[in-house]
Short mmCIF file of C-alpha atoms and ligand atoms in Angstrom, two decimals:
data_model
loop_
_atom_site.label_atom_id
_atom_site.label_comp_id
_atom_site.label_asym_id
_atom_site.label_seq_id
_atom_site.Cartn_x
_atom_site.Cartn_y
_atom_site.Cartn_z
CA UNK D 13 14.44 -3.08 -8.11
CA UNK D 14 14.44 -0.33 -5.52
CA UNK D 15 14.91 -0.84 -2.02
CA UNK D 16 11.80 -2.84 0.04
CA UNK D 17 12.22 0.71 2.37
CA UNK D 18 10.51 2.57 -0.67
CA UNK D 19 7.32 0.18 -0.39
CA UNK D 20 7.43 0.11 3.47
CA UNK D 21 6.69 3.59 3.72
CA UNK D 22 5.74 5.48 7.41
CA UNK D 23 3.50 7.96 7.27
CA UNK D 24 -0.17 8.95 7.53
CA UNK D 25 -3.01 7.63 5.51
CA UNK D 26 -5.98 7.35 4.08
CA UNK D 27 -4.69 7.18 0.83
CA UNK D 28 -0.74 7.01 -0.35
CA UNK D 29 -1.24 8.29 -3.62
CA UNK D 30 -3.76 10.71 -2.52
CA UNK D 31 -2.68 11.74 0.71
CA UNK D 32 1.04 10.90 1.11
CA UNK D 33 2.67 11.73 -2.47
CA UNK D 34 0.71 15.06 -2.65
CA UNK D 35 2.12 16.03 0.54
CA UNK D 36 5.87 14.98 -0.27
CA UNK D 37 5.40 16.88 -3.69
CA UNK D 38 4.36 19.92 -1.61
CA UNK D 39 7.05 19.53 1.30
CA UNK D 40 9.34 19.18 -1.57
CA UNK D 41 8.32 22.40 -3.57
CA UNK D 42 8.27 24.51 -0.11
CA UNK D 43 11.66 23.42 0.63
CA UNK D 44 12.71 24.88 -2.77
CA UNK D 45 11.27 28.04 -2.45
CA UNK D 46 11.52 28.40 1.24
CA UNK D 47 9.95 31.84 3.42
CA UNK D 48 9.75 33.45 -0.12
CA UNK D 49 6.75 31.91 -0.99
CA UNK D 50 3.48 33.48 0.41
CA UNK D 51 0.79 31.64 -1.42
CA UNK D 52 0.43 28.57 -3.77
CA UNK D 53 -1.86 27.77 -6.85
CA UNK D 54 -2.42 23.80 -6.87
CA UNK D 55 -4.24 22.19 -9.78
CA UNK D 56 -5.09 17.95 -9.06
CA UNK D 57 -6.01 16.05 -12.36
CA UNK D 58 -7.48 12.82 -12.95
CA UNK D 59 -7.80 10.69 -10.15
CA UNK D 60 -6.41 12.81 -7.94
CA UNK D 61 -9.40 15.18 -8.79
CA UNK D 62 -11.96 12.64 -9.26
CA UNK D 63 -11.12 11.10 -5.61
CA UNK D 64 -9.53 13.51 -4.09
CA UNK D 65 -11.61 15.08 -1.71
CA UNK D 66 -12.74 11.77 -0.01
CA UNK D 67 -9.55 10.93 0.11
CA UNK D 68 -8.61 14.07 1.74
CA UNK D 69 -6.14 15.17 -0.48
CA UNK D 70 -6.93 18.79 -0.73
CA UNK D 71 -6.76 18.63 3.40
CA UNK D 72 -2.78 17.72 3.44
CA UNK D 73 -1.80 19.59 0.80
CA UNK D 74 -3.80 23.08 2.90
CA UNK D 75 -1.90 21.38 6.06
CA UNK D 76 1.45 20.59 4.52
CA UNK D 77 1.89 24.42 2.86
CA UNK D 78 0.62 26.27 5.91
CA UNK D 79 0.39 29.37 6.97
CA UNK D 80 0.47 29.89 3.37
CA UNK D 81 -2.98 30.27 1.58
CA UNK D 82 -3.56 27.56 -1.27
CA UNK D 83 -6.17 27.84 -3.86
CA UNK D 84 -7.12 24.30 -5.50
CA UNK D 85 -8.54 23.40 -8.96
CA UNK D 86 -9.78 20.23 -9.68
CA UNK D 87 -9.33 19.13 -13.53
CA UNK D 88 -10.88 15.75 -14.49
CA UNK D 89 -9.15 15.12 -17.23
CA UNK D 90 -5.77 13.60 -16.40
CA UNK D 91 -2.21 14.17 -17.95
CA UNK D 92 -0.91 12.91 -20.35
CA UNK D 93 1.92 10.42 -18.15
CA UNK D 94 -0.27 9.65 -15.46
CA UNK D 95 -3.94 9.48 -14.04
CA UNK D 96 -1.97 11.36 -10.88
CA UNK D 97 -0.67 14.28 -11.70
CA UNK D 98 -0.19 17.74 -9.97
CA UNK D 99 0.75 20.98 -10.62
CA UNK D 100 2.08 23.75 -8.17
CA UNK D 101 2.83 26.85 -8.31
CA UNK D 102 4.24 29.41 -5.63
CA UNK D 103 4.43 32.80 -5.49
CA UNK D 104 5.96 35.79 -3.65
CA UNK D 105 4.77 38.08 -1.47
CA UNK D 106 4.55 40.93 -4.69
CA UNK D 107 2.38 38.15 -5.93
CA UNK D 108 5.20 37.27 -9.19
CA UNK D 109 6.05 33.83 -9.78
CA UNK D 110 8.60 32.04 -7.76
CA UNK D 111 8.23 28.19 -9.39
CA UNK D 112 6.20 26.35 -11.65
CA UNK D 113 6.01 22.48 -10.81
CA UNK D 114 4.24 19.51 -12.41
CA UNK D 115 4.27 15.70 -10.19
CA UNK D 116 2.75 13.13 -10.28
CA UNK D 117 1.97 11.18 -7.47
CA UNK D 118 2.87 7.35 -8.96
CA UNK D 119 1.40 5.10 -6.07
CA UNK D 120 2.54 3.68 -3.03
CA UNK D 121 3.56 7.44 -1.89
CA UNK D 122 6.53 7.87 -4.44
CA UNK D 123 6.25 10.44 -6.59
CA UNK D 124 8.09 11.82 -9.55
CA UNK D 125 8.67 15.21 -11.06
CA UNK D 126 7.94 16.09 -14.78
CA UNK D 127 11.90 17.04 -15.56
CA UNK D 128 12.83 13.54 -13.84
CA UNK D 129 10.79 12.13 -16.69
CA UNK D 130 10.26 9.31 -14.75
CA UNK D 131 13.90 8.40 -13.96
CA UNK D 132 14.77 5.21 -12.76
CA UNK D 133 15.84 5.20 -8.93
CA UNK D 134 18.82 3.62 -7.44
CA UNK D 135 18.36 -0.04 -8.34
CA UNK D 136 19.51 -2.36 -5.32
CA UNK D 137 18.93 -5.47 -6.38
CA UNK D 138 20.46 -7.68 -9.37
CA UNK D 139 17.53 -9.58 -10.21
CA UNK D 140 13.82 -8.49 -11.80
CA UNK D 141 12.08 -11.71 -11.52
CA UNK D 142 11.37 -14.26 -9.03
CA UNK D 143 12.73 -16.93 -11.66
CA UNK D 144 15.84 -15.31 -11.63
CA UNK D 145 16.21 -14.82 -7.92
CA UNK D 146 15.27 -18.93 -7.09
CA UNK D 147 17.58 -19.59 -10.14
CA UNK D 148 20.65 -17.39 -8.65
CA UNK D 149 19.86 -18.68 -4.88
CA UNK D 150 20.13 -22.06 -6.16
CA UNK D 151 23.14 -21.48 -7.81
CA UNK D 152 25.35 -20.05 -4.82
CA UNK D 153 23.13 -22.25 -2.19
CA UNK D 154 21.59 -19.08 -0.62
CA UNK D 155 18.88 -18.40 1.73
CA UNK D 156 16.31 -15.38 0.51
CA UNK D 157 16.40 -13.67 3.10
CA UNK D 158 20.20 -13.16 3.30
CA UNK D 159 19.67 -12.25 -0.30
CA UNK D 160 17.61 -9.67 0.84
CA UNK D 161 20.18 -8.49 3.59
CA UNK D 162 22.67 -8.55 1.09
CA UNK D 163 21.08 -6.17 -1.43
CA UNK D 164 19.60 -3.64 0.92
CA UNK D 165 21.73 -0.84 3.19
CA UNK D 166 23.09 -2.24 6.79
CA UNK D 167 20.45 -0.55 8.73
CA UNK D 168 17.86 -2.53 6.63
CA UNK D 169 16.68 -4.73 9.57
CA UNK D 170 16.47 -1.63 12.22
CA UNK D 171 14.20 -0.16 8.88
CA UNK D 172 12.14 -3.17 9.49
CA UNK D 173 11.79 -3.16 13.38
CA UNK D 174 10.54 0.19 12.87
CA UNK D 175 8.03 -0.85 10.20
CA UNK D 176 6.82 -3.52 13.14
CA UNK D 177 6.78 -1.36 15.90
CA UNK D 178 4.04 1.05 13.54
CA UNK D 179 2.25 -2.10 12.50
CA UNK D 180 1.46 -3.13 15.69
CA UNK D 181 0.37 0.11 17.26
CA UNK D 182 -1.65 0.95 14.30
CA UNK D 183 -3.30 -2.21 15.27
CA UNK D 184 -3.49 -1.81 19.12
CA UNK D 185 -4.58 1.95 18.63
CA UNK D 186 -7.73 0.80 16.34
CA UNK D 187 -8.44 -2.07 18.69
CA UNK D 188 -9.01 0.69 21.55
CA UNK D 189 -10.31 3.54 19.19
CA UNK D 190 -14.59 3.90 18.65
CA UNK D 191 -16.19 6.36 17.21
CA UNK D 192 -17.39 7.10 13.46
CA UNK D 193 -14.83 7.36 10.89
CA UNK D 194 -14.55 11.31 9.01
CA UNK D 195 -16.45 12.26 5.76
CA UNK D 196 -19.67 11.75 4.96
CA UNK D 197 -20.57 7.96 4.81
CA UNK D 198 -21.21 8.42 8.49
CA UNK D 199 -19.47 5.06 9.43
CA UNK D 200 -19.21 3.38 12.87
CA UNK D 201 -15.72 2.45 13.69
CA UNK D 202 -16.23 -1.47 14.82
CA UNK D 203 -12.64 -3.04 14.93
CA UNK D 204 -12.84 -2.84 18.99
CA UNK D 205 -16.04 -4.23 19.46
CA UNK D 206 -15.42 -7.13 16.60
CA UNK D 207 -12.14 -7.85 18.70
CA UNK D 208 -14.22 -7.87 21.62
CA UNK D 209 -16.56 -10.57 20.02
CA UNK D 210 -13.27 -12.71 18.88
CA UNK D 211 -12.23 -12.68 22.31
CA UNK D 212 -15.76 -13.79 23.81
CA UNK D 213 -16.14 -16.39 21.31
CA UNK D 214 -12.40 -17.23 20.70
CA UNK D 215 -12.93 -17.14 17.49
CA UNK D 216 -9.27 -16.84 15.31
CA UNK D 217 -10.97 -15.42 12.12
CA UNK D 218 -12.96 -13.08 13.36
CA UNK D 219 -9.61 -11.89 16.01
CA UNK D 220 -7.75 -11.33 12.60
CA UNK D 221 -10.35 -9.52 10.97
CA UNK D 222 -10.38 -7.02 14.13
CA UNK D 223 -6.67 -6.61 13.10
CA UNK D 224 -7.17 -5.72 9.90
CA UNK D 225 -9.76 -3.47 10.73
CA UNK D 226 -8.39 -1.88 13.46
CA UNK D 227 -5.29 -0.38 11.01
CA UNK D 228 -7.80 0.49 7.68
CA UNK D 229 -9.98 2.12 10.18
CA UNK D 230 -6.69 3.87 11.45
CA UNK D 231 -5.72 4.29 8.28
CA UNK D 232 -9.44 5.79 7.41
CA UNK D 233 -9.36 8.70 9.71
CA UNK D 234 -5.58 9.52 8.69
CA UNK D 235 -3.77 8.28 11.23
CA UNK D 236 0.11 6.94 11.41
CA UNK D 237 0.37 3.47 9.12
CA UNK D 238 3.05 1.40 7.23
CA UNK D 239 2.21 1.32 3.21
CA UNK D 240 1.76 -2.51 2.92
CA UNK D 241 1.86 -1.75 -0.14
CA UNK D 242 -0.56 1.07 -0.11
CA UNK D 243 -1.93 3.29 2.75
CA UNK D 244 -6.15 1.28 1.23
CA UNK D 245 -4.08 -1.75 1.93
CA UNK D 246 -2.57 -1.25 4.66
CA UNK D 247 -4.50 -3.67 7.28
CA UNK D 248 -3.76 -7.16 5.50
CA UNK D 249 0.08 -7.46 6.77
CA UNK D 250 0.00 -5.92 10.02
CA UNK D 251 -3.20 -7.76 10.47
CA UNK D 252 -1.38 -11.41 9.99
CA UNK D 253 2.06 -10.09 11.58
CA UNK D 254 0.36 -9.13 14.80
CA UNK D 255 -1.24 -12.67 15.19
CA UNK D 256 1.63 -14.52 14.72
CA UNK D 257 3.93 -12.10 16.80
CA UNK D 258 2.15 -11.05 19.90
CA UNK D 259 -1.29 -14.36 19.55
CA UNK D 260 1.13 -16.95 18.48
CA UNK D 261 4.13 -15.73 20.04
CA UNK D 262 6.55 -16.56 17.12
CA UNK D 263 9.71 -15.25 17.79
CA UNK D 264 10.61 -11.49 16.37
CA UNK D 265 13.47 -12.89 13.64
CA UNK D 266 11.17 -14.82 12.25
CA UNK D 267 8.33 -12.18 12.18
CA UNK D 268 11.30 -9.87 10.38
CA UNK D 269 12.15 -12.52 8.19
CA UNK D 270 8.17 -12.54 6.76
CA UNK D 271 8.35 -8.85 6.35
CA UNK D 272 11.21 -9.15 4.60
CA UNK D 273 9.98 -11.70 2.18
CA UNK D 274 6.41 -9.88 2.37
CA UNK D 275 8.82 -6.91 0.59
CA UNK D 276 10.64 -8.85 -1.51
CA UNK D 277 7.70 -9.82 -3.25
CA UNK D 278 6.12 -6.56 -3.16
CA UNK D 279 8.75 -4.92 -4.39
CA UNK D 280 8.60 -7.34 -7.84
CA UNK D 281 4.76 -6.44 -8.20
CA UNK D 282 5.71 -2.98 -7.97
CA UNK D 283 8.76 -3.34 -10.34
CA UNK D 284 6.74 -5.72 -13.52
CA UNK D 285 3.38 -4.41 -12.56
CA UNK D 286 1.86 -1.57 -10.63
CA UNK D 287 0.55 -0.94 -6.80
CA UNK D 288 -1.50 2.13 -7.74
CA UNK D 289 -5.62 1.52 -7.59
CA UNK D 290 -5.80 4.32 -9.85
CA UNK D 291 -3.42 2.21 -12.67
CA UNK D 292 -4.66 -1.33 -11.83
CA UNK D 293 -7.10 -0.91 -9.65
CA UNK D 294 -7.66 -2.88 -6.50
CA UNK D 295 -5.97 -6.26 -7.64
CA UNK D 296 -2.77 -3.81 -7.69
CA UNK D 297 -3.36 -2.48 -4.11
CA UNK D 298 -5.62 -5.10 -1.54
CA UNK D 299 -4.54 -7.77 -3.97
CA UNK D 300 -0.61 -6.92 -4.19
CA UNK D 301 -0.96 -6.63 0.11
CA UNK D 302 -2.57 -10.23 -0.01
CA UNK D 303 0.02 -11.93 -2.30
CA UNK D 304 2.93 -10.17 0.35
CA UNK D 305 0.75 -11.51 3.21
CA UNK D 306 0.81 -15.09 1.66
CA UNK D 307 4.46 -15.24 1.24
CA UNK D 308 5.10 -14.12 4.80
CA UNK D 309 2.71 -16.44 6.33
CA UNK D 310 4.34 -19.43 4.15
CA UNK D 311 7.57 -18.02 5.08
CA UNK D 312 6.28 -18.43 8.84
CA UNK D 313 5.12 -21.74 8.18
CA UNK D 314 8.44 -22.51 7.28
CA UNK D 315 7.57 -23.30 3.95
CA UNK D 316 10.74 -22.90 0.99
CA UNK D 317 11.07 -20.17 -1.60
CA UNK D 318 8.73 -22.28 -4.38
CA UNK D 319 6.19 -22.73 -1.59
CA UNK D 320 6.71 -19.09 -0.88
CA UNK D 321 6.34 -18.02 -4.17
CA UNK D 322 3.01 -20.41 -4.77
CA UNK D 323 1.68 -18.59 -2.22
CA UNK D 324 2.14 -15.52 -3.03
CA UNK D 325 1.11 -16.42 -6.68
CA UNK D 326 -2.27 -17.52 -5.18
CA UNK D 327 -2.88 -14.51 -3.41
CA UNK D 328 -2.28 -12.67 -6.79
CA UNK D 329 -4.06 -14.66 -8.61
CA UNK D 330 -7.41 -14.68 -7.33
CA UNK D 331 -7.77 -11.18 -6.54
CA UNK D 332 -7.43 -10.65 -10.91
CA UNK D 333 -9.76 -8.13 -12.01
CA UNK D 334 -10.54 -6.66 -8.49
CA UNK D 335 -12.15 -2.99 -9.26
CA UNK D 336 -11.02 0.15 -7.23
CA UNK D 337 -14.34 2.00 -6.51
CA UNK D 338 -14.43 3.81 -3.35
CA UNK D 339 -17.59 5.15 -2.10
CA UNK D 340 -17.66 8.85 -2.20
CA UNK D 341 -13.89 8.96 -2.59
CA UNK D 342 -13.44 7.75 1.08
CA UNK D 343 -10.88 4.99 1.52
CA UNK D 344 -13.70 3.03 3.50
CA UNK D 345 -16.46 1.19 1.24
CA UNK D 346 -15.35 -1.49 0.18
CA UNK D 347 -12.02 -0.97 1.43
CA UNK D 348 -11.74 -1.73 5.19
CA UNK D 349 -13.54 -5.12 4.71
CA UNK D 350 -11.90 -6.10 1.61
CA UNK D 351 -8.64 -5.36 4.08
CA UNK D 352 -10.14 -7.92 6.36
CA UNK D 353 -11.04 -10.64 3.80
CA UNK D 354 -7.63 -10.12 2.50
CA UNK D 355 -5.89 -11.97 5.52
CA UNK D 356 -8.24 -14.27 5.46
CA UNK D 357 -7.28 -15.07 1.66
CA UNK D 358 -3.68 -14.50 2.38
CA UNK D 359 -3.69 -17.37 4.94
CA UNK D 360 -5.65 -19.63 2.91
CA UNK D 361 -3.35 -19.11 0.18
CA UNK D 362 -0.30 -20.57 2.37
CA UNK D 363 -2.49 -23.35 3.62
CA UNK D 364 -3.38 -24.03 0.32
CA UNK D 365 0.29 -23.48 -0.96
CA UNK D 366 1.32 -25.94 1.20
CA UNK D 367 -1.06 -28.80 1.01
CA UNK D 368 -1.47 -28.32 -2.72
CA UNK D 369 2.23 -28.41 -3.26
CA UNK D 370 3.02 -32.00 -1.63
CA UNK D 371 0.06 -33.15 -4.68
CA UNK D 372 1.01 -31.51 -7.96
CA UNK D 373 3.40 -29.33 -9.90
CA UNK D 374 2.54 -25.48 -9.56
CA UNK D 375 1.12 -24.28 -13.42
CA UNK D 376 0.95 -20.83 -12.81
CA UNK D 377 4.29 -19.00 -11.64
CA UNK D 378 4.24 -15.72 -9.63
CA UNK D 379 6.20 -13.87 -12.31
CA UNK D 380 3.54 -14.75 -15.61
CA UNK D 381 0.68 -13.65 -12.63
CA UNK D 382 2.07 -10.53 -11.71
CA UNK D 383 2.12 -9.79 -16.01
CA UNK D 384 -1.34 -10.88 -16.32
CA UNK D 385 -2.19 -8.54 -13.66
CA UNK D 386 -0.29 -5.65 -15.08
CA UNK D 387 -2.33 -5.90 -18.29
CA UNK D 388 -5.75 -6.75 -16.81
CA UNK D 389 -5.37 -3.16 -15.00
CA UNK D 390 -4.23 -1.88 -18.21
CA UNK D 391 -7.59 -3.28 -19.86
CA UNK D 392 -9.88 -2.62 -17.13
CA UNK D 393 -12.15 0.57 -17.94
CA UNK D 394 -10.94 3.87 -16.09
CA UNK D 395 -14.19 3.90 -13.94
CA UNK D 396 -13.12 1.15 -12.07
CA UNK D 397 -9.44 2.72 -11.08
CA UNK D 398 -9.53 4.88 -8.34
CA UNK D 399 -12.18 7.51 -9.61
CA UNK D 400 -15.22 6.91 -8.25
CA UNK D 401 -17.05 6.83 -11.53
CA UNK D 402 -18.22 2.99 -11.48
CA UNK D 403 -19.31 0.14 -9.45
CA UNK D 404 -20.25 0.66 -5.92
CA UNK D 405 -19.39 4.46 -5.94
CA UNK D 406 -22.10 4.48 -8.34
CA UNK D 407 -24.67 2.57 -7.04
CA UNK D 408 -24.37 3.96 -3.13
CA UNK D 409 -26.06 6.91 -3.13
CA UNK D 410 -24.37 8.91 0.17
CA UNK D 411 -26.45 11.05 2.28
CA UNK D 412 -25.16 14.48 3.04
S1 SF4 Z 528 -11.00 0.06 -3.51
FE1 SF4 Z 528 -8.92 -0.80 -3.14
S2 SF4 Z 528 -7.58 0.37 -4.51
FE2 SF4 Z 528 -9.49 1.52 -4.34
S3 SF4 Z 528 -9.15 3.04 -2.68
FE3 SF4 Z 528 -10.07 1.16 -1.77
S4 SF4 Z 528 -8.33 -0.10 -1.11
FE4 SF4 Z 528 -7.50 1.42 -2.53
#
């Protein structure tokens, strides 16, 4: 497995594999062909076509290669190796060809080139399964988070105080932000009058929801967010970290400790399965963020690895078969409030996690869930992964 810091990302949404890959595929083509370059060809295919504009991806890619002028094709059909793919090319100022490039943007804001053929990354941890991780902690009478230390580079935990201090003003800048989202749905930003309500009727739910709101609406109009794992999905964690850090006042090595573990777990979704909506739809984005959410707030409730990893099975488990279809291509219907139903879920699935464990033997581990979801997303019909050709992008018809 890669390092947690490559699902952590910083950066700016609404979308990571719409917004954030195509712009490190284009800072990383500019850097190649530096000044030379005085215009660039870009063609987007599949999903990145289908759901691009909405999700603004033609917008970064005209900000991220300015001053130079960039012409954009949209090709529905995808490639061959992935529904994201790319191609660039640059050229010179006598108009001749300066490079060629074809990427693909592979979810969560990584992205590969086609000569990499997909090469594996370093790998910095040992184990590939959360059975073999309890097995070896057990073994050498280790706690995971020290396993996590261990594996990742020394500056790991200043990595995650970063990640918290973004969390938590993405959530304090939507809780003080109003105004109507960008693109064409024409929606309301609420998160500051919902945490407004919470506050009036002190009413925890409803203050957690604001949260979660208050980053996907952030997230929504492309402002500065932490990939949790996904830019869609990024209001469930910071959502649930912000409660118990700055409502509940639980100390800040704790709260690093569940981001940590939040990671951990992340990181083997991303490793057996996928995070990318337009692979395996939204169980692999909202419903990967609300199996990491579980697993921190067990790890909060001071709950052990195998309650941990119940929990985070839950989260998983129930969010099976969840579609991606974004109205109009906008990373806002259903998103935002399937961000704040997600920590609702995610907390449940401690409680439950928990209470369930002191009664009966776990049947379902996280490792055989994260496989079932990795082939449900294989199985589920391409209209209902991130292109806007099924479900509720269908059936809402959007004004202009
Ligand atoms: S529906 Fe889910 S996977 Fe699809 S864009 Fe929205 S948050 Fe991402």
């Amino acid at each position: 497995m890669e390092s947690i810091k490559e699902l952590f990302k910083i950066g700016v949404g609404p979308s990571s594999s719409h917004t954030m890959g195509p712009q490190r595929i284009c800072e990383s083509i500019q850097k190649e062909v530096g000044e030379q370059a005085t215009r660039y060809e870009v063609t987007l295919y599949g999903s990145l076509a289908l759901t691009g504009k909405g999700h603004l991806t033609d917008y970064i890619i005209e900000k991220t290669l300015a001053p130079c002028p960039v012409s954009i094709s949209w090709q529905i059909k995808a490639l061959p190796a992935h529904p994201n793919g790319m191609m660039i090319v640059a050229y010179d100022k006598d108009d001749h060809e300066l490079k060629r490039s074809v990427a693909y943007s592979i979810g969560g804001g990584s992205i590969v080139f086609e000569n990499e053929s997909f090469a594996k990354p370093r790998q910095y941890y040992p184990h590939q399964s959360i059975e073999a991780i309890e097995n070896y902690l057990d073994d050498v009478g280790m706690d995971v988070y020290t396993y996590i230390l261990q594996n990742e580079d020394d500056d790991f935990e200043d990595y995650l105080r970063e990640v918290l201090k973004v969390m938590e003003e993405s959530v304090e800048r939507g809780l003080t932000t109003r105004g109507y989202l960008p693109g064409k749905l024409h929606l309301k930003r609420v998160a500051a009058d919902l945490y407004e309500e919470a506050k009036k009727a002190k009413n925890e739910r409803l203050l957690l929801t604001s949260f979660a709101y208050a980053v996907s609406e952030g997230n929504a109009s492309g402002e500065k967010i932490v990939t949790a794992p996904t830019c869609g999905a990024s209001g469930v964690l910071p959502a649930l970290i912000y409660y118990c850090h700055r409502v509940q006042k639980m100390p800040e090595s704790k709260i690093l400790r569940a981001l940590g573990i939040a990671g951990l777990f992340g990181n083997l979704i991303k490793t057996n399965a996928t995070i990318s909506g337009a692979e395996g739809g939204c169980q692999a984005e909202v419903g990967s963020a609300i199996s990491m959410t579980a697993a921190a707030y067990a790890s909060l409730l001071g709950l052990n690895l195998r309650q941990i990893e119940y929990a985070a099975e839950m989260g998983l488990e129930h969010q099976l078969g969840l579609t991606c279809d974004p109205v109009g291509g906008y990373v806002q219907i259903p998103c935002i409030e399937r961000n704040g139903f997600g920590v609702l879920r995610a907390m449940d699935a401690a409680i439950y996690a928990r209470e369930l464990g002191k009664l009966r033997e776990n049947r379902v581990s996280f490792d055989s869930v994260v496989r079932v979801m990795k082939n449900t997303g294989h199985d589920l019909n391409p209209a209902y992964r991130e292109t806007s050709l099924g479900g509720l992008a269908k059936e809402l018809v959007i004004d202009d």
